[in-house]
Structures are given as C-alpha cells and as structure tokens.
CSV table of C-alpha atoms in Angstrom, one decimal:
chain,number,residue,atom,x,y,z
A,1,MET,CA,2.6,137.1,201.4
A,2,ASN,CA,-0.9,138.2,200.4
A,3,LYS,CA,-3.6,135.6,200.5
A,4,GLN,CA,-4.4,134.1,197.1
A,5,ILE,CA,-7.9,133.4,195.8
A,6,SER,CA,-9.1,132.2,192.4
A,7,VAL,CA,-10.3,134.6,189.7
A,8,SER,CA,-13.8,133.1,190.1
A,9,GLN,CA,-13.8,133.9,193.8
A,10,ALA,CA,-12.5,137.4,193.1
A,11,LEU,CA,-15.4,137.9,190.6
A,12,VAL,CA,-18.0,136.8,193.2
A,13,ALA,CA,-16.4,139.1,195.7
A,14,PHE,CA,-16.8,141.9,193.1
A,15,LEU,CA,-20.5,141.0,192.7
A,16,GLN,CA,-20.9,141.3,196.5
A,17,ARG,CA,-19.3,144.7,196.6
A,18,LEU,CA,-21.6,145.8,193.9
A,19,GLU,CA,-24.5,144.6,196.1
A,20,VAL,CA,-25.7,142.2,193.5
A,21,GLY,CA,-28.4,140.1,195.3
A,22,CYS,CA,-29.4,137.7,192.5
A,23,ILE,CA,-27.9,136.3,189.4
A,24,PHE,CA,-29.9,134.5,186.6
A,25,GLY,CA,-28.5,131.9,184.2
A,26,MET,CA,-27.7,128.4,183.2
A,27,PRO,CA,-24.5,126.5,184.0
A,28,GLY,CA,-22.3,124.9,181.4
A,29,ALA,CA,-18.8,123.4,181.4
A,30,HIS,CA,-16.9,126.6,180.6
A,31,ILE,CA,-18.4,128.6,183.4
A,32,LEU,CA,-18.5,126.0,186.2
A,33,PRO,CA,-15.7,127.6,188.3
A,34,VAL,CA,-17.8,130.7,188.7
A,35,TYR,CA,-20.8,128.7,189.7
A,36,ASP,CA,-18.7,126.9,192.3
A,37,ALA,CA,-17.6,130.2,193.8
A,38,LEU,CA,-21.2,131.4,193.9
A,39,ASN,CA,-22.1,128.5,196.2
A,40,GLY,CA,-22.3,129.8,199.7
A,41,SER,CA,-21.7,133.4,198.7
A,42,GLY,CA,-25.1,134.7,199.8
A,43,ILE,CA,-26.0,135.7,196.2
A,44,GLN,CA,-29.2,134.0,195.1
A,45,VAL,CA,-28.6,131.9,191.9
A,46,VAL,CA,-31.7,131.5,189.8
A,47,LEU,CA,-31.7,128.7,187.2
A,48,ALA,CA,-33.4,129.8,184.0
A,49,LYS,CA,-35.0,127.6,181.4
A,50,HIS,CA,-33.2,129.5,178.6
A,51,GLU,CA,-30.4,132.0,178.6
A,52,GLN,CA,-32.6,134.6,176.9
A,53,GLY,CA,-35.0,134.4,179.8
A,54,ALA,CA,-32.1,134.8,182.2
A,55,ALA,CA,-31.1,138.1,180.5
A,56,PHE,CA,-34.7,139.4,180.5
A,57,MET,CA,-35.1,138.4,184.2
A,58,ALA,CA,-31.8,140.2,185.1
A,59,GLY,CA,-33.0,143.3,183.3
A,60,GLY,CA,-36.4,143.1,185.1
A,61,TYR,CA,-34.7,142.7,188.4
A,62,ALA,CA,-32.5,145.8,187.8
A,63,ARG,CA,-35.5,147.9,186.8
A,64,ALA,CA,-37.8,146.7,189.7
A,65,SER,CA,-35.1,146.8,192.4
A,66,GLY,CA,-33.0,149.7,191.3
A,67,ARG,CA,-29.9,147.5,191.9
A,68,ILE,CA,-27.5,146.0,189.4
A,69,GLY,CA,-28.8,143.0,187.6
A,70,ALA,CA,-26.6,140.0,186.6
A,71,CYS,CA,-26.8,137.0,184.3
A,72,ILE,CA,-24.4,134.2,183.6
A,73,ALA,CA,-24.0,131.7,180.7
A,74,THR,CA,-21.5,129.4,179.2
A,75,ALA,CA,-19.5,129.9,176.0
A,76,GLY,CA,-20.8,129.8,172.4
A,77,PRO,CA,-24.6,129.3,172.1
A,78,GLY,CA,-25.0,129.9,175.8
A,79,ALA,CA,-23.7,133.4,175.4
A,80,THR,CA,-25.3,134.2,172.1
A,81,ASN,CA,-28.7,133.2,173.5
A,82,LEU,CA,-28.4,136.2,175.9
A,83,ILE,CA,-28.2,138.8,173.1
A,84,THR,CA,-31.9,139.9,172.7
A,85,GLY,CA,-32.3,140.3,176.5
A,86,ILE,CA,-29.0,142.3,176.7
A,87,ALA,CA,-30.1,144.5,173.7
A,88,ASN,CA,-33.3,145.3,175.6
A,89,ALA,CA,-31.3,146.3,178.7
A,90,TYR,CA,-29.1,148.5,176.6
A,91,ALA,CA,-32.1,150.2,175.1
A,92,GLU,CA,-33.5,150.7,178.6
A,93,ARG,CA,-30.1,151.9,180.0
A,94,LEU,CA,-30.1,149.3,182.7
A,95,PRO,CA,-27.1,148.4,184.9
A,96,LEU,CA,-26.5,144.7,183.9
A,97,LEU,CA,-23.4,142.6,184.5
A,98,VAL,CA,-23.2,139.8,182.0
A,99,ILE,CA,-20.7,137.0,182.8
A,100,THR,CA,-19.9,134.4,180.1
A,101,GLY,CA,-17.5,131.5,180.0
A,102,GLU,CA,-15.0,130.7,177.2
A,103,THR,CA,-12.8,127.8,176.2
A,104,PRO,CA,-9.3,127.6,177.8
A,105,THR,CA,-6.8,130.0,176.3
A,106,HIS,CA,-4.4,127.2,175.3
A,107,ILE,CA,-6.8,126.0,172.7
A,108,PHE,CA,-7.7,129.4,171.2
A,109,GLY,CA,-7.6,129.1,167.4
A,110,LYS,CA,-7.7,125.3,167.4
A,111,GLY,CA,-11.4,124.9,167.0
A,112,GLY,CA,-12.4,123.7,170.4
A,113,LEU,CA,-16.0,122.8,171.2
A,114,GLN,CA,-18.0,126.0,171.6
A,115,GLU,CA,-14.8,128.1,171.1
A,116,SER,CA,-15.8,131.7,170.5
A,117,SER,CA,-12.5,133.5,170.9
A,118,GLY,CA,-12.5,135.0,167.4
A,119,GLU,CA,-9.3,133.1,166.7
A,120,GLY,CA,-8.8,130.6,163.9
A,121,GLY,CA,-12.1,131.3,162.2
A,122,SER,CA,-14.2,130.9,165.3
A,123,ILE,CA,-16.9,133.4,166.1
A,124,ASP,CA,-15.9,136.4,168.2
A,125,GLN,CA,-18.2,136.2,171.2
A,126,VAL,CA,-17.3,139.6,172.7
A,127,ALA,CA,-17.6,141.4,169.3
A,128,LEU,CA,-21.2,140.2,169.1
A,129,PHE,CA,-22.0,142.1,172.3
A,130,LYS,CA,-20.0,145.3,171.6
A,131,GLY,CA,-23.0,147.1,170.0
A,132,ILE,CA,-25.3,146.4,172.9
A,133,THR,CA,-22.9,146.9,175.9
A,134,ARG,CA,-21.0,150.0,177.1
A,135,TYR,CA,-18.0,147.8,178.0
A,136,ALA,CA,-17.1,144.2,176.8
A,137,LYS,CA,-13.9,142.4,177.5
A,138,THR,CA,-12.4,138.9,177.4
A,139,VAL,CA,-10.0,138.5,180.3
A,140,GLU,CA,-7.2,136.4,178.9
A,141,ARG,CA,-4.6,137.3,181.6
A,142,THR,CA,-4.9,138.0,185.3
A,143,HIS,CA,-2.4,140.9,185.4
A,144,TYR,CA,-5.0,143.4,184.2
A,145,LEU,CA,-8.1,142.0,186.0
A,146,GLN,CA,-8.1,144.9,188.4
A,147,GLN,CA,-8.4,147.4,185.5
A,148,VAL,CA,-11.1,145.4,183.8
A,149,LEU,CA,-13.2,145.2,187.0
A,150,ASN,CA,-12.7,148.9,187.6
A,151,GLN,CA,-13.9,149.8,184.1
A,152,ALA,CA,-17.0,147.5,184.7
A,153,ALA,CA,-17.8,149.2,188.0
A,154,GLN,CA,-17.6,152.7,186.6
A,155,VAL,CA,-20.1,151.8,183.9
A,156,LEU,CA,-22.5,149.9,186.2
A,157,ARG,CA,-22.4,152.6,188.9
A,158,SER,CA,-22.6,155.6,186.6
A,159,ALA,CA,-25.6,157.9,186.4
A,160,GLU,CA,-26.3,156.7,182.9
A,161,PRO,CA,-25.5,152.9,183.2
A,162,ALA,CA,-25.5,150.2,180.6
A,163,PRO,CA,-24.8,146.5,180.3
A,164,VAL,CA,-21.2,145.2,180.8
A,165,LEU,CA,-19.9,141.9,179.5
A,166,LEU,CA,-17.0,140.0,181.1
A,167,SER,CA,-15.9,136.9,179.2
A,168,LEU,CA,-13.7,134.5,181.2
A,169,PRO,CA,-11.8,131.6,179.7
A,170,PHE,CA,-12.1,128.4,181.7
A,171,ASP,CA,-8.4,128.3,182.8
A,172,VAL,CA,-8.3,132.0,183.7
A,173,GLN,CA,-11.3,131.4,186.1
A,174,LYS,CA,-9.1,129.0,188.1
A,175,GLU,CA,-6.0,131.1,188.2
A,176,GLU,CA,-5.1,132.8,191.4
A,177,VAL,CA,-4.8,136.5,192.2
A,178,ASP,CA,-4.2,138.5,195.4
A,179,ALA,CA,-7.3,138.6,197.7
A,180,ASP,CA,-7.0,142.4,198.0
A,181,ILE,CA,-7.4,143.0,194.3
A,182,LEU,CA,-10.7,144.8,194.8
A,183,ASP,CA,-9.4,147.2,197.5
A,184,GLN,CA,-8.3,149.6,194.7
A,185,ILE,CA,-11.6,149.5,192.9
A,186,SER,CA,-14.4,151.9,193.7
A,187,THR,CA,-17.8,150.2,193.6
A,188,SER,CA,-19.8,153.0,195.2
A,189,PRO,CA,-22.6,154.6,193.3
A,190,ARG,CA,-21.6,157.6,191.2
A,191,ARG,CA,-24.1,160.4,191.2
A,192,LEU,CA,-24.2,162.7,188.2
A,193,ARG,CA,-23.5,166.3,189.3
A,194,LEU,CA,-24.6,168.6,186.6
A,195,HIS,CA,-25.0,172.1,188.0
A,196,PHE,CA,-27.5,174.3,186.2
A,197,HIS,CA,-27.0,178.0,185.8
A,198,PRO,CA,-29.2,180.3,188.0
A,199,SER,CA,-30.4,182.0,184.8
A,200,GLN,CA,-31.8,178.7,183.6
A,201,LEU,CA,-33.8,178.4,186.8
A,202,ARG,CA,-35.1,181.9,186.4
A,203,GLU,CA,-36.1,181.3,182.8
A,204,LEU,CA,-37.8,178.0,183.7
A,205,HIS,CA,-39.8,179.7,186.5
A,206,ALA,CA,-40.8,182.6,184.2
A,207,LEU,CA,-42.0,180.3,181.4
A,208,LEU,CA,-44.1,178.2,183.9
A,209,GLY,CA,-45.5,181.4,185.3
A,210,LYS,CA,-46.8,182.6,181.9
A,211,ALA,CA,-48.5,179.3,181.1
A,212,GLU,CA,-52.2,178.8,181.6
A,213,ARG,CA,-52.3,175.1,181.1
A,214,PRO,CA,-48.9,173.5,181.5
A,215,VAL,CA,-48.4,169.7,181.3
A,216,ILE,CA,-45.5,167.6,182.5
A,217,LEU,CA,-44.3,164.6,180.4
A,218,ALA,CA,-42.2,162.4,182.8
A,219,GLY,CA,-40.0,159.7,181.5
A,220,HIS,CA,-37.7,157.0,182.7
A,221,GLY,CA,-35.0,159.6,183.5
A,222,CYS,CA,-37.1,160.7,186.4
A,223,LEU,CA,-37.0,157.2,187.8
A,224,SER,CA,-33.3,156.7,187.3
A,225,ALA,CA,-32.7,160.0,188.9
A,226,GLY,CA,-34.9,159.2,191.9
A,227,ALA,CA,-36.9,162.3,191.3
A,228,GLU,CA,-40.4,160.9,191.5
A,229,GLN,CA,-41.2,162.9,194.7
A,230,GLN,CA,-40.1,166.2,193.2
A,231,VAL,CA,-42.3,165.6,190.1
A,232,ARG,CA,-45.3,164.8,192.3
A,233,GLN,CA,-44.8,167.9,194.4
A,234,LEU,CA,-44.4,170.1,191.4
A,235,SER,CA,-47.7,168.7,189.9
A,236,GLN,CA,-49.7,169.0,193.2
A,237,SER,CA,-48.4,172.4,194.3
A,238,GLN,CA,-48.9,174.0,190.9
A,239,GLY,CA,-51.9,172.1,189.6
A,240,ILE,CA,-49.9,170.7,186.6
A,241,PRO,CA,-51.3,167.5,185.0
A,242,VAL,CA,-48.7,164.7,184.4
A,243,ALA,CA,-48.4,162.3,181.6
A,244,THR,CA,-45.7,159.6,181.5
A,245,SER,CA,-43.9,157.8,178.8
A,246,LEU,CA,-44.3,154.0,178.8
A,247,LYS,CA,-41.0,153.6,180.5
A,248,GLY,CA,-41.9,156.4,182.9
A,249,LYS,CA,-44.9,154.6,184.4
A,250,GLY,CA,-44.7,154.9,188.2
A,251,VAL,CA,-43.4,158.4,188.5
A,252,VAL,CA,-46.9,159.5,189.6
A,253,ALA,CA,-49.8,157.4,190.9
A,254,GLU,CA,-52.2,156.5,188.1
A,255,ASN,CA,-55.2,157.3,190.3
A,256,SER,CA,-54.1,160.8,191.0
A,257,PRO,CA,-56.7,163.4,189.9
A,258,LEU,CA,-53.9,165.2,187.9
A,259,ALA,CA,-52.6,162.0,186.2
A,260,LEU,CA,-53.1,161.8,182.5
A,261,GLY,CA,-51.8,158.2,182.2
A,262,THR,CA,-49.4,157.1,179.5
A,263,LEU,CA,-48.8,159.2,176.4
A,264,GLY,CA,-48.3,156.9,173.5
A,265,VAL,CA,-49.9,154.8,170.8
A,266,THR,CA,-50.8,152.0,173.3
A,267,SER,CA,-52.6,154.3,175.7
A,268,GLY,CA,-56.2,155.2,176.1
A,269,GLY,CA,-55.8,158.6,174.6
A,270,LEU,CA,-56.5,160.9,177.6
A,271,ALA,CA,-52.9,162.4,177.6
A,272,TYR,CA,-53.0,162.9,173.8
A,273,GLU,CA,-56.3,164.7,173.9
A,274,TYR,CA,-55.4,167.0,176.7
A,275,ILE,CA,-51.9,167.9,175.4
A,276,SER,CA,-52.9,168.4,171.8
A,277,ARG,CA,-56.1,170.3,172.5
A,278,SER,CA,-55.6,172.2,175.8
A,279,ALA,CA,-51.9,172.5,176.8
A,280,ASP,CA,-49.9,175.7,176.1
A,281,LEU,CA,-46.7,174.5,177.7
A,282,LEU,CA,-45.1,171.0,177.7
A,283,LEU,CA,-42.4,170.3,180.3
A,284,ILE,CA,-40.6,167.2,179.2
A,285,ILE,CA,-38.5,165.7,182.1
A,286,GLY,CA,-36.2,162.7,181.4
A,287,ALA,CA,-38.3,161.5,178.5
A,288,GLY,CA,-37.3,160.7,175.0
A,289,PHE,CA,-39.9,161.8,172.4
A,290,ASN,CA,-39.7,158.5,170.6
A,291,GLU,CA,-41.9,157.0,168.0
A,292,ARG,CA,-44.4,155.4,170.3
A,293,THR,CA,-44.6,158.2,172.9
A,294,SER,CA,-45.1,160.8,170.2
A,295,TYR,CA,-47.6,159.0,168.1
A,296,VAL,CA,-45.0,158.7,165.3
A,297,TRP,CA,-43.9,162.3,166.0
A,298,ASP,CA,-47.4,163.8,165.6
A,299,GLN,CA,-46.8,167.6,165.4
A,300,LYS,CA,-50.2,168.3,167.2
A,301,LEU,CA,-48.5,167.4,170.4
A,302,LEU,CA,-45.9,170.3,170.0
A,303,ALA,CA,-47.6,172.8,167.8
A,304,GLY,CA,-48.3,176.2,169.4
A,305,LYS,CA,-46.7,175.3,172.7
A,306,CYS,CA,-43.8,176.4,174.7
A,307,ILE,CA,-41.5,173.4,175.0
A,308,ILE,CA,-39.1,172.9,177.9
A,309,GLN,CA,-36.8,169.9,178.2
A,310,ILE,CA,-34.8,168.8,181.2
A,311,ASP,CA,-32.6,165.7,181.0
A,312,GLN,CA,-29.5,164.3,182.6
A,313,ASN,CA,-28.4,162.8,179.3
A,314,PRO,CA,-27.3,165.5,176.9
A,315,MET,CA,-27.8,163.2,173.9
A,316,GLN,CA,-31.6,163.4,174.6
A,317,LEU,CA,-31.8,167.2,174.5
A,318,GLU,CA,-33.5,168.4,171.3
A,319,LYS,CA,-32.9,165.1,169.6
A,320,VAL,CA,-36.1,165.2,167.5
A,321,PHE,CA,-37.5,168.7,168.2
A,322,ASN,CA,-36.4,172.2,169.1
A,323,ALA,CA,-37.1,173.4,172.6
A,324,ASP,CA,-37.6,176.9,173.9
A,325,LEU,CA,-35.5,176.0,176.9
A,326,ALA,CA,-33.3,172.9,177.1
A,327,ILE,CA,-31.4,172.2,180.4
A,328,ASN,CA,-28.8,169.5,180.9
A,329,ALA,CA,-29.0,169.0,184.7
A,330,ASP,CA,-29.4,166.6,187.6
A,331,ILE,CA,-33.2,166.3,187.4
A,332,GLY,CA,-33.8,165.9,191.2
A,333,GLU,CA,-31.5,168.9,192.0
A,334,LEU,CA,-33.1,171.2,189.5
A,335,LEU,CA,-36.7,170.3,190.4
A,336,GLN,CA,-35.8,170.8,194.1
A,337,ALA,CA,-34.5,174.2,193.4
A,338,LEU,CA,-37.6,175.0,191.3
A,339,LEU,CA,-39.9,173.9,194.1
A,340,ALA,CA,-38.1,176.1,196.6
A,341,ASP,CA,-38.5,179.0,194.3
A,342,LEU,CA,-42.1,178.3,193.4
A,343,GLY,CA,-42.9,177.7,197.1
A,344,ARG,CA,-42.6,181.4,197.8
A,345,ARG,CA,-45.3,182.1,195.1
A,346,ALA,CA,-47.5,179.0,195.1
A,347,GLN,CA,-50.4,178.7,192.6
A,348,PRO,CA,-53.8,179.8,194.0
A,349,GLU,CA,-56.2,177.0,194.9
A,350,PRO,CA,-58.8,178.0,192.2
A,351,ARG,CA,-56.3,177.2,189.5
A,352,ILE,CA,-55.5,173.8,191.0
A,353,ARG,CA,-59.3,173.0,191.3
A,354,ARG,CA,-59.8,174.1,187.7
A,355,ALA,CA,-57.1,171.8,186.4
A,356,LYS,CA,-58.6,168.8,188.3
A,357,GLN,CA,-62.2,169.6,187.1
A,358,GLU,CA,-61.1,169.9,183.5
A,359,LEU,CA,-59.3,166.6,183.7
A,360,ALA,CA,-62.3,164.9,185.3
A,361,GLN,CA,-64.6,166.2,182.5
A,362,LEU,CA,-62.1,165.2,179.8
A,363,ARG,CA,-61.7,161.8,181.3
A,364,GLN,CA,-65.5,161.2,181.2
A,365,ARG,CA,-65.6,162.2,177.5
A,366,VAL,CA,-62.7,160.0,176.5
A,367,ASP,CA,-64.0,157.1,178.4
A,368,ALA,CA,-67.4,157.5,176.8
A,369,GLY,CA,-65.8,157.6,173.4
A,370,TYR,CA,-63.1,155.3,172.2
A,371,SER,CA,-61.8,152.6,174.6
A,372,LEU,CA,-59.4,149.8,174.0
A,373,PHE,CA,-61.7,147.5,176.0
A,374,GLN,CA,-64.7,148.4,173.8
A,375,SER,CA,-62.9,147.1,170.7
A,376,GLY,CA,-62.8,143.4,171.5
A,377,PHE,CA,-60.7,143.2,174.6
A,378,SER,CA,-63.4,142.4,177.2
A,379,LEU,CA,-61.4,139.4,178.5
A,380,VAL,CA,-58.4,141.7,179.2
A,381,GLU,CA,-60.7,144.1,181.1
A,382,GLN,CA,-62.1,141.2,183.1
A,383,LEU,CA,-58.6,140.0,184.0
A,384,PHE,CA,-57.4,143.3,185.3
A,385,SER,CA,-60.7,143.9,187.1
A,386,ARG,CA,-60.2,140.6,189.0
A,387,LEU,CA,-56.6,141.5,189.7
A,388,ALA,CA,-57.7,144.8,191.1
A,389,GLU,CA,-60.2,143.1,193.4
A,390,ARG,CA,-57.7,140.6,194.8
A,391,PHE,CA,-54.4,142.4,195.1
A,392,PRO,CA,-53.2,145.6,196.7
A,393,ALA,CA,-52.7,148.7,194.5
A,394,ASN,CA,-48.9,148.5,194.8
A,395,THR,CA,-48.7,145.0,193.4
A,396,ARG,CA,-46.1,144.5,190.6
A,397,LEU,CA,-47.2,142.4,187.7
A,398,PHE,CA,-44.8,140.6,185.4
A,399,ASP,CA,-45.7,138.7,182.3
C-alpha cells in the first residue's frame, strides 16, 4: 500500500519540486492546514501586513530571483485583497503561484462565513482571478489533483509564464492522497525552442550591415530569455548604443559608454534624442512598444528608420507598428548565431569610437538642457547621490 499524505503536504512537496524558496502571505482559518504543512518544510514563510503586499512581494521576489514567486491567503477578503498584486504579475508575465483557502465543500451554497465558492449567491472567488491568471482552479476533489498540479507546473515553468491560482477548500486540504502523486508531474523548466530560418539570419545581418547608426531597444524579454550577455556582446562588438524599456532595465550596465538609459516618458531623454535624431535602424529585442516606452506612440521614434523586431512572444510582433523584419525566435539562440556570423566581419574600431564619442557629446548636451532634477527634485538627487556613496553599484533598491 502506498504511503498516504494530506493534500496540504502534497501541495508543499509540489512547491519544493518547483524550487519555491519563499512564500508570502497571511494565515486565516480556511488555509491553516497548508500553513501547518509549511512548518519545517524549509520554505521560508514571510508574514505580510496585508495580502496585497504579499502579492507584490511575491512578484518582486520572482522578478529579482528568476524563480517562481508564491503567495498565500485565506478565503473571501483574504483572497480578494491579492487581486491588484496578481494583476501586476500578470502584466509583467511573472511566474507566480497563488494559493487561497475556501470554506469546506459540505457548506458550499449555504452561505458560510467568507464562502466564495460561487454557489448559492456567494461570490465566485476563482472567477475574479480568471482574467489575471493563465490557470485558475478550485480543487473540490482529490482524484484530479495530479492533473491540476500538472497544469499549474506547465504554466509556471513555461517560457512565457503567468500567475496560477489554486483554491483549496478546507476539508480537501486535509484529505489524503498517495505520496507519489507528484512523480508523474514534470516540474522542470521548459525552454522555448523557436528555430529561426537561416534566411532570416542573413536578412538581419544584411540590414545591420547597411545601417550607419543602429540602436538596440532591449526589453523584459531579454531578461526572461537570459540573453543579457548576448545583447551586451552585440552592442560592444558592433558599436551599437542600447536603450532599454523600463521593464528591461538591467540588460546593460547604465554606466556603459554605449548605454542610452531608459526610453520612455519617465526617463531623462537621452535615448529619445538619439533615436529620433540620429538612428537609422532600430533593433527592438523583447520589448513591447507600449504607451510609456514610445512616448504615447510618437512617430518620430520610427519615422525614416529600418525597424527590426525580435521576440519570443508572437503576440508582440508588429502589435503597434509594421516592421521591415519581424522574427519570432528564441532571443538568446538567435543573437548567439548573429554574433558568430558577425564575428567573422567585426566592425572596425573607428566606428565603435565614433559611436561612443557621439553619445558622450549628446549626453553633455542633454544634461546641460532639461533635467528632471533641475525641475524641483533636488531632494531626490541628493537621496540617490547618498545611496551611490554608501552602497555598491550592484545594490538592488526596493521601495
């Protein structure tokens, strides 16, 4: 006879196999069996002051660590308080496992305290999350728990992850299942394998070769693909300045001589000035040309330029503009192939020096003109100056 464990213990074992290191939340009566199973599991349990904070912390953890974030709350208002943080994680395409409790199944439809089963006129807790999760399920019976956990793992470990919600009634959490329930579930990371056509690589190389002043716009897709090193190598070997979207910050070092900083309405304007006035080719890698990045879709950023777009998510390609070349491919794989091809015909050093000199001169002009700190934000400037004096350059700041 197989060893039996509770559903709560199986769920915690599932978290361990997903390599979840930390879970954020607040306990409540309808989720206590899961909290009991977390005790001694090795997973760090962080008590939040509010469930919304737990959801945002879990999302921040996922983004900063590259691992799956997790948050937990009780039924009813505990769960609904998570919504804004989960919506943010959905917009950011973060892998986030959301665990919520529910009243026992035997009182579904009877109007139990904090019941949110959707029965008998109660709110439907899972339905509230369906627009901001890729997969949301109330586990009312144990016989399909394996399939539910398998679906959750596939979404969380995919190349384009999203939040997942598992809602567990109180009595189901305490029911027993076979201890080997997870042996048939693959919790290994799933890398996207999108193979580009050689003709696309040739066309990409040819268009870059014709450009006099190309610019890279790197977005969050570069980070999720783990392609930061390839972007940096492409920039440095070819003398191509790099701007990032707000969510793409970190792809290149901000103090690099070829870094343009962030492109967008909250930036200092260096990237906008260079792209709109000097660039003749814009290579958009893993970045959505959204309202903030594009200065409300300012046509000056695209006019008169060759536009190349590379993205692992086909839904992002040519969503708001037409590209001369659009490639749906694994970003790291494509850039690695491009670097190997370009390496045989590297750009001459004079071109690289010219690009750095032009950026340095433009940076001086922009800094001497408009600056956010010259318009009433001197205290902000002082704060960041003090932080720069006292902390290493790779310090991560959370507010």
